[in-house]
Tab-separated table of C-alpha atoms in Angstrom:
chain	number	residue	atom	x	y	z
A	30	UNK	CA	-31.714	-13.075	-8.978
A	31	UNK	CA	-31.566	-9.725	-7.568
A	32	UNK	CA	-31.926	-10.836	-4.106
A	33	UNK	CA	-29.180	-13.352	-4.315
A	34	UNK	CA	-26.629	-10.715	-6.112
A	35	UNK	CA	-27.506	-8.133	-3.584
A	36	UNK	CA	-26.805	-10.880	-0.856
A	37	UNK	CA	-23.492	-12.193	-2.277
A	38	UNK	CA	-22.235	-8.130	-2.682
A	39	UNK	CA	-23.394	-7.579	1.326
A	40	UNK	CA	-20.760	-10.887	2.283
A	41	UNK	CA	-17.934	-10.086	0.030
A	42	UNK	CA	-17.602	-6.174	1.370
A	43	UNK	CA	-18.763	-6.699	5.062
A	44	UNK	CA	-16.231	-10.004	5.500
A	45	UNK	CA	-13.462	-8.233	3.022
A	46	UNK	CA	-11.650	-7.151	5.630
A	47	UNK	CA	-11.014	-10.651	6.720
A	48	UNK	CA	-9.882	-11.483	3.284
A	49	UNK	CA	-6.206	-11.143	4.349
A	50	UNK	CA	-5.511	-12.736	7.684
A	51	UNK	CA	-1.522	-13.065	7.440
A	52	UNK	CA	1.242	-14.555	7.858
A	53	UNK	CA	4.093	-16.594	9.303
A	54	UNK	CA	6.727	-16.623	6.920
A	55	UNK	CA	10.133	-14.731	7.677
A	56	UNK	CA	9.620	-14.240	3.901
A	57	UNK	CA	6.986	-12.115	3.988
A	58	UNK	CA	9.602	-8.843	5.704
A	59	UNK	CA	10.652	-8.652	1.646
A	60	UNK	CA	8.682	-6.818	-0.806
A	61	UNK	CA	5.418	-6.523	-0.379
A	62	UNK	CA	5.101	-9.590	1.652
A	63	UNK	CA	4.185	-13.590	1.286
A	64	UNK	CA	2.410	-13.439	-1.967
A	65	UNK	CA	-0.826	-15.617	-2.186
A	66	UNK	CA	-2.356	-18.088	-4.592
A	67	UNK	CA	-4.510	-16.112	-6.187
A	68	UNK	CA	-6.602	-19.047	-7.615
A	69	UNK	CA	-9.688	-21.201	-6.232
A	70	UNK	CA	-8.822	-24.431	-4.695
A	71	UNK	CA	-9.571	-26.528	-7.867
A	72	UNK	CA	-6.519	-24.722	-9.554
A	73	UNK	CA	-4.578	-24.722	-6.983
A	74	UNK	CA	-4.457	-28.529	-6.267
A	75	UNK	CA	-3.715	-29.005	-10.246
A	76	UNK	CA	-0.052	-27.147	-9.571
A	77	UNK	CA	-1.772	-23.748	-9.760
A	78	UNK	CA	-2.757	-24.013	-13.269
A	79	UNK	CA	-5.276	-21.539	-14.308
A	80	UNK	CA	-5.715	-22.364	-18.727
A	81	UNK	CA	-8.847	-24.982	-17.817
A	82	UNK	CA	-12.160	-23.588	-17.824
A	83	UNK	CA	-15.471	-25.462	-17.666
A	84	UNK	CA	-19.289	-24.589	-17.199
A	85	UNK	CA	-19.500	-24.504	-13.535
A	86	UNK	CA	-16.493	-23.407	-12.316
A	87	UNK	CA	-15.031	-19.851	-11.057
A	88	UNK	CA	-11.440	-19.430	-12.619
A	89	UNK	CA	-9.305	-16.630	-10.486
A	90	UNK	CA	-6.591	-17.021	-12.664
A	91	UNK	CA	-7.908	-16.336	-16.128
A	92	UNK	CA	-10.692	-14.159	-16.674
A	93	UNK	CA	-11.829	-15.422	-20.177
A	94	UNK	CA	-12.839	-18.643	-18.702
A	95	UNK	CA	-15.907	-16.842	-17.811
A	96	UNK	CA	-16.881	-17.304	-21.124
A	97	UNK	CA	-17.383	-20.719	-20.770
A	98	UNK	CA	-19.690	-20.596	-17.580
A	99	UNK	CA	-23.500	-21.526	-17.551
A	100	UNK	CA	-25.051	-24.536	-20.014
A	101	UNK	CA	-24.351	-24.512	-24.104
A	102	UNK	CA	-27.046	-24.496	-26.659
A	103	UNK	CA	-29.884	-23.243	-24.362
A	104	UNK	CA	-30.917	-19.075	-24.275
A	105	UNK	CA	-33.105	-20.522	-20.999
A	106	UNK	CA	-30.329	-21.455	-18.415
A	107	UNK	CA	-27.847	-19.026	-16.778
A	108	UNK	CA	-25.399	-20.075	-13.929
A	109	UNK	CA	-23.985	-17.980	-10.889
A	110	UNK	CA	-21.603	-19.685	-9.057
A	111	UNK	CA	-20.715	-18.522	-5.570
A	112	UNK	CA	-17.207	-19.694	-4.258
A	113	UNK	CA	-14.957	-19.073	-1.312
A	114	UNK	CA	-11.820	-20.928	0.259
A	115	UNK	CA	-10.331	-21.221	3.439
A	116	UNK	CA	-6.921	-22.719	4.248
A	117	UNK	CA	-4.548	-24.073	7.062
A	118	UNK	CA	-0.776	-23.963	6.479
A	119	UNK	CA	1.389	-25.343	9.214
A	120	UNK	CA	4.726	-24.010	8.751
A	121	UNK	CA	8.169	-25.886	9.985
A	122	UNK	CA	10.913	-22.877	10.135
A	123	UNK	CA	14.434	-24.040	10.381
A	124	UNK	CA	17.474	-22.258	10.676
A	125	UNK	CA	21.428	-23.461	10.540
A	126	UNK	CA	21.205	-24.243	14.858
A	127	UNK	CA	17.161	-23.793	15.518
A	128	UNK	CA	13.728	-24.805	14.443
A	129	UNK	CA	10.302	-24.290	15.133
A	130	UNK	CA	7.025	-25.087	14.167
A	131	UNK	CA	3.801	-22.600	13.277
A	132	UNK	CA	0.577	-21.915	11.344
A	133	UNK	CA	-1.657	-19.615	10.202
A	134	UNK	CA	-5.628	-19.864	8.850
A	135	UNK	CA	-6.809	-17.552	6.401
A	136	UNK	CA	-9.437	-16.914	4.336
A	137	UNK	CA	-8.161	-17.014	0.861
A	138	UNK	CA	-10.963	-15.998	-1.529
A	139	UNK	CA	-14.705	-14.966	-2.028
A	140	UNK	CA	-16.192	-14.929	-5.436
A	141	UNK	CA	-19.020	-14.532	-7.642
A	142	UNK	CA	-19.519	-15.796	-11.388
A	143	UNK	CA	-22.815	-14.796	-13.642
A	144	UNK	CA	-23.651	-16.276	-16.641
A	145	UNK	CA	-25.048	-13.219	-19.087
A	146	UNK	CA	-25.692	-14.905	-22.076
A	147	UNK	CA	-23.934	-18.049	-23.993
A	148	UNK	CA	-20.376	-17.202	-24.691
A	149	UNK	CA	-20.723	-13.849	-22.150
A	150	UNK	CA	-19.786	-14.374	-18.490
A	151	UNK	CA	-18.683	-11.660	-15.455
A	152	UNK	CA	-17.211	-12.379	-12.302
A	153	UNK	CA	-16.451	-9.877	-9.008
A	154	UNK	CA	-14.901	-10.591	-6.046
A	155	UNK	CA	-12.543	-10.264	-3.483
A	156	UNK	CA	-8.549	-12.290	-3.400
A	157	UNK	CA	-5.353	-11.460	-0.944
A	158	UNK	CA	-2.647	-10.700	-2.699
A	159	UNK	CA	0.192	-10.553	0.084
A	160	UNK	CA	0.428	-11.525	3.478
A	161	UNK	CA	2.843	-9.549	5.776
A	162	UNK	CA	3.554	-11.552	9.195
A	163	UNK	CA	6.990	-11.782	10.375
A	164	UNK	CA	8.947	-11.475	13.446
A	165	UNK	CA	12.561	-12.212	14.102
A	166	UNK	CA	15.678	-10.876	15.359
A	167	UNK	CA	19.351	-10.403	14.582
A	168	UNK	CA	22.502	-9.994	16.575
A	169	UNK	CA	25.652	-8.204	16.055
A	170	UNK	CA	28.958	-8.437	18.201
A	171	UNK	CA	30.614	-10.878	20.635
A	172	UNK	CA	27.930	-12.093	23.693
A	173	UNK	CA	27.818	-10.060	26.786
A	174	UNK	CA	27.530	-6.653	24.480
A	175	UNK	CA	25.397	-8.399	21.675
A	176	UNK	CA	23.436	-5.455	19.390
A	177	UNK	CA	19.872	-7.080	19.359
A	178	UNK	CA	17.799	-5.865	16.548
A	179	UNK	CA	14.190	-6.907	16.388
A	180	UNK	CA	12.219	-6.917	13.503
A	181	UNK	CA	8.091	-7.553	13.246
A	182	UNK	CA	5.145	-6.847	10.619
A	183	UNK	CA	2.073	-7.417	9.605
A	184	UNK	CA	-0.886	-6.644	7.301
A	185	UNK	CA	-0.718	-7.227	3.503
A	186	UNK	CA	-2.538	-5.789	0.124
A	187	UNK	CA	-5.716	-7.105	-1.037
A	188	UNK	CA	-7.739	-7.275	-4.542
A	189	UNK	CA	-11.559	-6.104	-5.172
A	190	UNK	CA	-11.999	-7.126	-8.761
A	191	UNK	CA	-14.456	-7.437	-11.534
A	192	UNK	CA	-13.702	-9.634	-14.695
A	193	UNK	CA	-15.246	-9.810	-18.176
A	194	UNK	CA	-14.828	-12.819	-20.307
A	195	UNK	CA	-16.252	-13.351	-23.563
A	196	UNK	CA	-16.000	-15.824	-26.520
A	197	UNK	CA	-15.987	-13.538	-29.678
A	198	UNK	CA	-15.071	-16.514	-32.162
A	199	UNK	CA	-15.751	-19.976	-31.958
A	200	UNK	CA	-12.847	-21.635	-29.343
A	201	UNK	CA	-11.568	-18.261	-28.968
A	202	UNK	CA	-12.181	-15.844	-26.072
A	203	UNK	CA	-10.574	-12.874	-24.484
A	204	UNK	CA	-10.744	-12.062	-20.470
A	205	UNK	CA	-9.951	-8.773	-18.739
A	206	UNK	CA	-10.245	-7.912	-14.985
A	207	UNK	CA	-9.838	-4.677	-13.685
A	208	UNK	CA	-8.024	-5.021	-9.811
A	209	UNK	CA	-7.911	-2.178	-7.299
A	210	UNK	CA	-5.807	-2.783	-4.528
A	211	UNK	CA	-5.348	-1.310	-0.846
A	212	UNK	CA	-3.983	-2.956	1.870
A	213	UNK	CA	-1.810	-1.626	5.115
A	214	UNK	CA	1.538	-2.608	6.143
A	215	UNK	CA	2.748	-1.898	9.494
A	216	UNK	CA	6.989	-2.651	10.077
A	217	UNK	CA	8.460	-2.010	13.493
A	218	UNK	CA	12.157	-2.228	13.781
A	219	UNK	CA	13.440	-2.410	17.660
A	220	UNK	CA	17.135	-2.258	18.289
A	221	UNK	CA	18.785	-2.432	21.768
A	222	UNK	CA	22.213	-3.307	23.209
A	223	UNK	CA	22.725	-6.055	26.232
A	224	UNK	CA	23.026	-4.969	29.343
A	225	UNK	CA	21.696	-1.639	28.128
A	226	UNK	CA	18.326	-0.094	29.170
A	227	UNK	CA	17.876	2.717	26.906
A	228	UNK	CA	16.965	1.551	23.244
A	229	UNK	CA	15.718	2.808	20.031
A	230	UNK	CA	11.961	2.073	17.639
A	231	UNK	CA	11.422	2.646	14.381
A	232	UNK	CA	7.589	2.459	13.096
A	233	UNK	CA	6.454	2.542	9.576
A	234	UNK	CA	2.892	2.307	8.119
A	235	UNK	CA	1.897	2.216	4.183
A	236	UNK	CA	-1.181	2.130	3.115
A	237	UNK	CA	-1.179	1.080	-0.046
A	238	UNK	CA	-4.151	1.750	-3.317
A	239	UNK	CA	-4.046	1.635	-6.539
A	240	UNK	CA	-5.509	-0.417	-9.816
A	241	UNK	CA	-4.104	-3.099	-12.278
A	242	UNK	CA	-5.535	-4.687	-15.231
A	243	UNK	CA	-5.029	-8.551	-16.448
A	244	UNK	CA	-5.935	-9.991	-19.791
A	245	UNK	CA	-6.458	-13.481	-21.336
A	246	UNK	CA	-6.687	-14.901	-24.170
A	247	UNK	CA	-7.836	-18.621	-24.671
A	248	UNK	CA	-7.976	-21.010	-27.895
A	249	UNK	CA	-9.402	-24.588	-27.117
A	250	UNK	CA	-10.145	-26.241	-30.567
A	251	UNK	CA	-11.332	-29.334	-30.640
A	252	UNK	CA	-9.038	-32.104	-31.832
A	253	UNK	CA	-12.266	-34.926	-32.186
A	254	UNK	CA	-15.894	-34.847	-30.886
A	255	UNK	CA	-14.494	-35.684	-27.030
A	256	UNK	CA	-11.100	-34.445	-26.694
A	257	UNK	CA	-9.535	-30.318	-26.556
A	258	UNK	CA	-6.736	-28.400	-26.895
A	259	UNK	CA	-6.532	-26.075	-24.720
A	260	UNK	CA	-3.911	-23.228	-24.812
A	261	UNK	CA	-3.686	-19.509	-22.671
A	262	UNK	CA	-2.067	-16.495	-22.862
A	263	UNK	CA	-2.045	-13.922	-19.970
A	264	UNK	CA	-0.312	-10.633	-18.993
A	265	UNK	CA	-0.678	-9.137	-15.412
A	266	UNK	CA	0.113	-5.480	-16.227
A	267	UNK	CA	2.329	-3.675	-14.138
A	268	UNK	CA	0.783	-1.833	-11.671
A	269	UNK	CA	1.815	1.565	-9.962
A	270	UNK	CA	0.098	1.677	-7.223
A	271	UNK	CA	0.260	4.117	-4.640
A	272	UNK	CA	1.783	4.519	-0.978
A	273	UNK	CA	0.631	6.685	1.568
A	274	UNK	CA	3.422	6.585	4.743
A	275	UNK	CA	3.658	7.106	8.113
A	276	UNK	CA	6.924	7.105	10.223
A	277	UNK	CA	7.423	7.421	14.257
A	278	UNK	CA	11.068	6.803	15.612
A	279	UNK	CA	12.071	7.062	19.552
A	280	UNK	CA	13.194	5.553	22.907
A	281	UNK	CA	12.690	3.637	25.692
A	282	UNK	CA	13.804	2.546	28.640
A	283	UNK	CA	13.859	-1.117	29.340
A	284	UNK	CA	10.697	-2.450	26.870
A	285	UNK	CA	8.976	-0.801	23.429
A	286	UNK	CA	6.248	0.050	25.326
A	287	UNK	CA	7.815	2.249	27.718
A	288	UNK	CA	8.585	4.495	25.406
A	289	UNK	CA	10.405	7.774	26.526
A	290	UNK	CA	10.624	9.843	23.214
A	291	UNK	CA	8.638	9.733	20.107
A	292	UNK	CA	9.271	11.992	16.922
A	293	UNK	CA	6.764	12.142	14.306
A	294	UNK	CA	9.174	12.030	10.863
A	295	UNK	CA	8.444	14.962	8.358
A	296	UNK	CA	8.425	12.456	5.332
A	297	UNK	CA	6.722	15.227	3.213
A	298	UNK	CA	9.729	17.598	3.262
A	299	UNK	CA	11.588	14.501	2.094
A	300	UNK	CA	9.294	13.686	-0.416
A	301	UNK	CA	8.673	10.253	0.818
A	302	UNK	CA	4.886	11.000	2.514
A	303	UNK	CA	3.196	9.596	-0.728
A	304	UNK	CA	5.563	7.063	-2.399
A	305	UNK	CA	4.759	4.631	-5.124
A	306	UNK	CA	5.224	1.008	-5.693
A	307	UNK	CA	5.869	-0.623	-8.932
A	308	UNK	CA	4.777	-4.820	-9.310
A	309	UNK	CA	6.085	-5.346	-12.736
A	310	UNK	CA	4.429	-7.316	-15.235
A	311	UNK	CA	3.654	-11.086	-15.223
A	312	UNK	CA	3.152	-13.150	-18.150
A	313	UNK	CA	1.974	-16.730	-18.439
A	314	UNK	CA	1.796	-19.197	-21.285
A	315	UNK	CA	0.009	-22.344	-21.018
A	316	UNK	CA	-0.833	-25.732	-22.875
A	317	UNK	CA	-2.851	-28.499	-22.077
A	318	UNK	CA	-4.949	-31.281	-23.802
A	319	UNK	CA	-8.105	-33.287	-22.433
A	320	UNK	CA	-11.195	-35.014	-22.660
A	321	UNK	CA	-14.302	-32.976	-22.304
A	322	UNK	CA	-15.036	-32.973	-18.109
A	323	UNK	CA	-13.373	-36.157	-17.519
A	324	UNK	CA	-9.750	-36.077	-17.957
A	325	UNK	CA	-7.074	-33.057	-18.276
A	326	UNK	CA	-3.333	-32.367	-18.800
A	327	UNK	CA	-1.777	-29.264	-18.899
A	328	UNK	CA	1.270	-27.310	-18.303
A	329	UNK	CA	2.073	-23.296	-17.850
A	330	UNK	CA	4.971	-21.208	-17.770
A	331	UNK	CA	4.908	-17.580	-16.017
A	332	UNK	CA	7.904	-15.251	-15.787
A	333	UNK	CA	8.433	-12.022	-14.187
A	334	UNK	CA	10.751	-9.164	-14.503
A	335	UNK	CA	10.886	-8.862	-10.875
A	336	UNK	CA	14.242	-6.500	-11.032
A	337	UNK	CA	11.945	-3.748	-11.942
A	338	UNK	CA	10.266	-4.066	-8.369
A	339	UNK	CA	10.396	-1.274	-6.598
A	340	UNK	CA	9.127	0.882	-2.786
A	341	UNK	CA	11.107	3.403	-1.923
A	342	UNK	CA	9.739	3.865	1.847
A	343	UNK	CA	10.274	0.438	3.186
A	344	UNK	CA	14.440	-0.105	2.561
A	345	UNK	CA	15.881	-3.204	2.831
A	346	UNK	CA	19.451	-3.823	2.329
A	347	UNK	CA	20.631	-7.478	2.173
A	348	UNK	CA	17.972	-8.164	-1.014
A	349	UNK	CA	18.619	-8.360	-4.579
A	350	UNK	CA	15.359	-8.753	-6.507
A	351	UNK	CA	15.780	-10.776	-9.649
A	352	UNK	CA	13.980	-11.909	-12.664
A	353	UNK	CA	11.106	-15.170	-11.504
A	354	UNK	CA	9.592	-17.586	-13.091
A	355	UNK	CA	7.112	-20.671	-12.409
A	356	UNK	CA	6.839	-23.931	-14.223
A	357	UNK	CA	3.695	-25.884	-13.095
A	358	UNK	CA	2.271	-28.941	-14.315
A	359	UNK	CA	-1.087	-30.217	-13.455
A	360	UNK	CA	-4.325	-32.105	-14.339
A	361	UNK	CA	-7.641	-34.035	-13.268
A	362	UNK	CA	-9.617	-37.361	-13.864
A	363	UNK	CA	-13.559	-37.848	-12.973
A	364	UNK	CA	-14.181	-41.533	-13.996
A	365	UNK	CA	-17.591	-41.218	-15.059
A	366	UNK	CA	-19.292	-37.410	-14.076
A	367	UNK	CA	-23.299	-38.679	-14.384
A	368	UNK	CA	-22.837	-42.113	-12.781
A	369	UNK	CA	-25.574	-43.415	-10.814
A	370	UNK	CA	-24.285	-46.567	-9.046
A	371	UNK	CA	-20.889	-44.757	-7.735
A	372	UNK	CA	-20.030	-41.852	-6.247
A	373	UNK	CA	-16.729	-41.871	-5.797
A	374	UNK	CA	-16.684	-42.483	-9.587
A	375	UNK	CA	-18.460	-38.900	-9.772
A	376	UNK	CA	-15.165	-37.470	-7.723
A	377	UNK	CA	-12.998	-35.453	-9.394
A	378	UNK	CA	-9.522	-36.308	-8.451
A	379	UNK	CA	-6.413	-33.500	-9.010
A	380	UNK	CA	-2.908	-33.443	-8.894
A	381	UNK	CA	0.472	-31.101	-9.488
A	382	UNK	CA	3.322	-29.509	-8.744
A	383	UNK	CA	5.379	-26.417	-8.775
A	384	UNK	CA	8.984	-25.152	-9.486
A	385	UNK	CA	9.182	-21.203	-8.138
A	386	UNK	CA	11.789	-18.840	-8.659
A	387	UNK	CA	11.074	-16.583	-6.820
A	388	UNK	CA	12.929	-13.636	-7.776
A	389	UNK	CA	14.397	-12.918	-3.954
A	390	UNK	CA	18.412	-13.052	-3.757
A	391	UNK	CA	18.755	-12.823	0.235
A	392	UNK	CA	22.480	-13.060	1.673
A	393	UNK	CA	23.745	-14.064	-1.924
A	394	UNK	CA	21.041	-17.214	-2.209
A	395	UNK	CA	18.380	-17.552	-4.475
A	396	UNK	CA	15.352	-18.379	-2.386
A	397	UNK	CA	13.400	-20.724	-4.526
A	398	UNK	CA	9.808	-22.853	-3.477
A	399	UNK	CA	8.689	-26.309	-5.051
A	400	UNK	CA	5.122	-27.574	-3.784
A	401	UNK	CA	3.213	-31.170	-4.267
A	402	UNK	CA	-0.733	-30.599	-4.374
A	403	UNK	CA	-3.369	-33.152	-5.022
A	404	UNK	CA	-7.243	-32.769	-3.990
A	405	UNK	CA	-10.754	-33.811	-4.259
A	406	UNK	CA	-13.723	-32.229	-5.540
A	407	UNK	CA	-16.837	-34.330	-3.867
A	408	UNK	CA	-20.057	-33.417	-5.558
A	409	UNK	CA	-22.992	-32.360	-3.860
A	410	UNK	CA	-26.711	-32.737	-5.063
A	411	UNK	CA	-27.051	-32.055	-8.613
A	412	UNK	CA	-22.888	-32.404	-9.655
A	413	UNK	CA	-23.087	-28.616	-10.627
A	414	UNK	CA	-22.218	-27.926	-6.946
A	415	UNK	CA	-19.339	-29.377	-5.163
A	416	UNK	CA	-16.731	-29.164	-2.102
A	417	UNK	CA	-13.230	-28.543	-3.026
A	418	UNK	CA	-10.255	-30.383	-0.486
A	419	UNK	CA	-6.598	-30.073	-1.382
A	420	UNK	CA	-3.570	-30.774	-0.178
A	421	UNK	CA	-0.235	-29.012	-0.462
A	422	UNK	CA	3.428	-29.779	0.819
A	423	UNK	CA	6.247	-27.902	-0.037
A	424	UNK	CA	9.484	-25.865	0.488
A	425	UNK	CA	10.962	-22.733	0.241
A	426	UNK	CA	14.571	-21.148	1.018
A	427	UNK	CA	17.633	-22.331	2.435
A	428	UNK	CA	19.750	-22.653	5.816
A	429	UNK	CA	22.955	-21.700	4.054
A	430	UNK	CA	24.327	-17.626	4.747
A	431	UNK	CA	21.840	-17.591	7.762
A	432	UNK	CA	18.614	-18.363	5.996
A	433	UNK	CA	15.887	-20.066	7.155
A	434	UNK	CA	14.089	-22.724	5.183
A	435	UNK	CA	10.408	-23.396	5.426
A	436	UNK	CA	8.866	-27.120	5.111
A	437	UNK	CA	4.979	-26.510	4.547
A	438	UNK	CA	1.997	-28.366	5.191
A	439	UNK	CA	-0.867	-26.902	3.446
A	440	UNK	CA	-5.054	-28.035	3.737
A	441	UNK	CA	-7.447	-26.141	1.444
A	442	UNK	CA	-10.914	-26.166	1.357
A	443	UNK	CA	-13.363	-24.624	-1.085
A	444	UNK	CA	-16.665	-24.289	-1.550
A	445	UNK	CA	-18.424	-23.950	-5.371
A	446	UNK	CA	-21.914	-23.713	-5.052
A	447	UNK	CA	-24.266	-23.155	-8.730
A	448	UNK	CA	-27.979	-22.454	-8.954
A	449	UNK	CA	-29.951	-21.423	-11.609
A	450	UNK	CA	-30.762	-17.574	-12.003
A	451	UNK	CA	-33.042	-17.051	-14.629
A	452	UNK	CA	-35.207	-19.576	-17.015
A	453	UNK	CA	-37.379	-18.002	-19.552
A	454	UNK	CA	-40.924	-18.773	-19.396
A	455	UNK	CA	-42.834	-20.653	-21.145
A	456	UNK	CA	-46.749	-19.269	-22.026
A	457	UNK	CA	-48.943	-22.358	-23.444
């Protein structure tokens, strides 16, 4: 057990820094970028529901479903389950007179989930949180003596966390994870006049730290000997986090890189070298109902006080943050889990979808996101382990008051593997 702990800790911290690969969303030049899912595969090809737990798999979402990890009604069997996801997203960007076409790849979680004792279950890992990877520009005036303003990023905030779930009374069990996150975000703003050689940069880093806490609480009583209720309640806590800022502005003659003056900015006699940055809290009610591992239903409602969002460094002017909210609905059906003459009737088969407010007023317009998933989780060997594809398609934005509106095409894949860590011997 040691061995394969030690091993799973070496790949989450050496490949962490690939945990965040970016972006291609215009999106992502608001706040603190494109946020991410958050949530394994499995729950995010059920709408990005996160209230289901079961025995063998990793919940992102909702830290008290580690309680329900590892075999019931044995002291002898203890589970860790290793999981990580990758995913494609091909993005269509469309504006009122233009369009084009892009994607990114990205690694989108690594995970670990141990089994301590019936009803007691930890999990550590390592989740993007935001994406930052934009690049676009805007002009101002008649053609001929057009003001072009360029504006590019990249980089994005991270999670390291470790979660605690435990079932304290019968059906009931509480969750907490403790998040730090850090992360770097680089802007550069360009601005130049046609016709004009000399022009003017503006560079900003933040690096950005700081820690966050999320509970759960779960109640799934059983309405008969097959079939549960399942019901979740979880708050994100605000988290003030920290930002620690850099700022370089100067000229050039004819490109960025010829640059012909640089000033360093004094940010600390403004009192903006260390800054902070406020994600409000995020609370989530959900409902669903199901037969044990065969079929499941569920719904889940999250809303946001996103008006209380705030970094003072990066200013942005055209952006009104609101209140958001999700609604997602979602569910599964394996037709028989332990059959022997089908496979296919071992797959598990998901569905949802998703209605996002998203909390970003841009030019006057709400910029909301729906999204379609459905997926497949294929067993492998012993049904304990499996291999997770989704699918997702979806939109987000507008063309209206100069927008641009994104058509998606997502492909997930995930990987939940489960072996046996400790079995107590047996002396004849």
């Amino acid at each position: 057990m040691i061995r394969k702990i030690g091993f799973a800790i070496i790949c989450l911290f050496t490949t962490g820094m690939y945990a965040q690969d970016g972006s291609v969303s215009p999106y992502s030049y608001f706040g603190l970028g494109e946020l991410r899912s958050g949530s394994t595969v499995e729950n995010q090809m059920m709408g990005g529901i996160g209230m289901y737990a079961d025995s063998i798999h990793v919940n992102l979402r909702n830290p008290a479903a580690y309680s329900k990890l590892g075999v019931r009604g044995r002291d002898d069997f203890g589970i860790t389950t290793y999981t990580a996801g990758l995913s494609y997203k091909q993005t269509s960007l469309k504006s009122f007179t233009e369009s084009q076409t892009t994607a990114v790849t990205n690694l989108d979680y690594l995970s670990v989930g141990l089994t301590v004792k019936e009803g007691l279950g930890v999990g550590f890992g390592i989740i993007p949180y935001s994406s930052v990877g934009y690049n676009f520009e805007d002009l101002v005036g008649v053609e001929g003596s057009q003001e072009i303003n360029q504006y590019s990023g990249e980089g994005g905030v991270n999670k390291a966390y470790v979660s605690v779930g435990y079932e304290f009374a019968k059906n009931l069990s509480l969750g907490v994870t403790l998040n730090y996150n850090f992360g770097r975000i680089e802007t550069l703003k360009v601005q130049s006049t046609e016709g004009v050689l000399l022009g003017s940069k503006d560079e900003r880093v933040s690096r950005i730290n700081g820690v966050d806490l999320n509970y759960a609480l779960s109640y799934t009583p059983a309405i008969d000997e097959t079939h549960t209720l399942h019901t979740s309640l979880r708050i994100n806590t605000q988290a003030n986090l920290t930002a620690r800022n850099t700022q370089r502005i100067g000229s050039f003659i004819g490109s960025p890189t010829q640059e012909r003056f640089v000033n360093e900015v004094d940010l600390l006699s403004q009192g903006k070298e260390d800054t902070g940055v406020t994600i409000p809290t995020t609370t989530t009610l959900g409902i669903g109902y199901g037969k044990d591992m065969q079929w499941f239903l569920g719904v889940e409602y999250s809303f946001q006080k996103l008006t209380d969002f705030s970094n003072d460094f990066l200013e942005i002017d055209n952006i009104e943050y609101k209140d958001a909210s999700t609604l997602a609905l979602g569910g599964f059906y394996t037709p028989e889990r332990n059959s022997f003459g089908s496979y296919f009737k071992r797959v598990t088969y998901r569905a949802g979808l998703r209605l996002e407010k998203t909390g970003m007023y841009v030019n006057e317009k709400d910029i909301n996101n729906f999204g379609i998933t459905f997926g497949l989780g294929l067993p492998l060997g012993n049904n304990l382990s499996n291999l997770n594809l989704g699918f997702e398609y979806g939109k987000r934005g507008t063309t209206a008051a100069d927008l641009i509106e994104e058509s998606y095409f997502k492909v997930n894949l995930g990987l939940s593997l489960n072996d046996q860590w400790f079995k107590k011997r047996k002396i004849n």
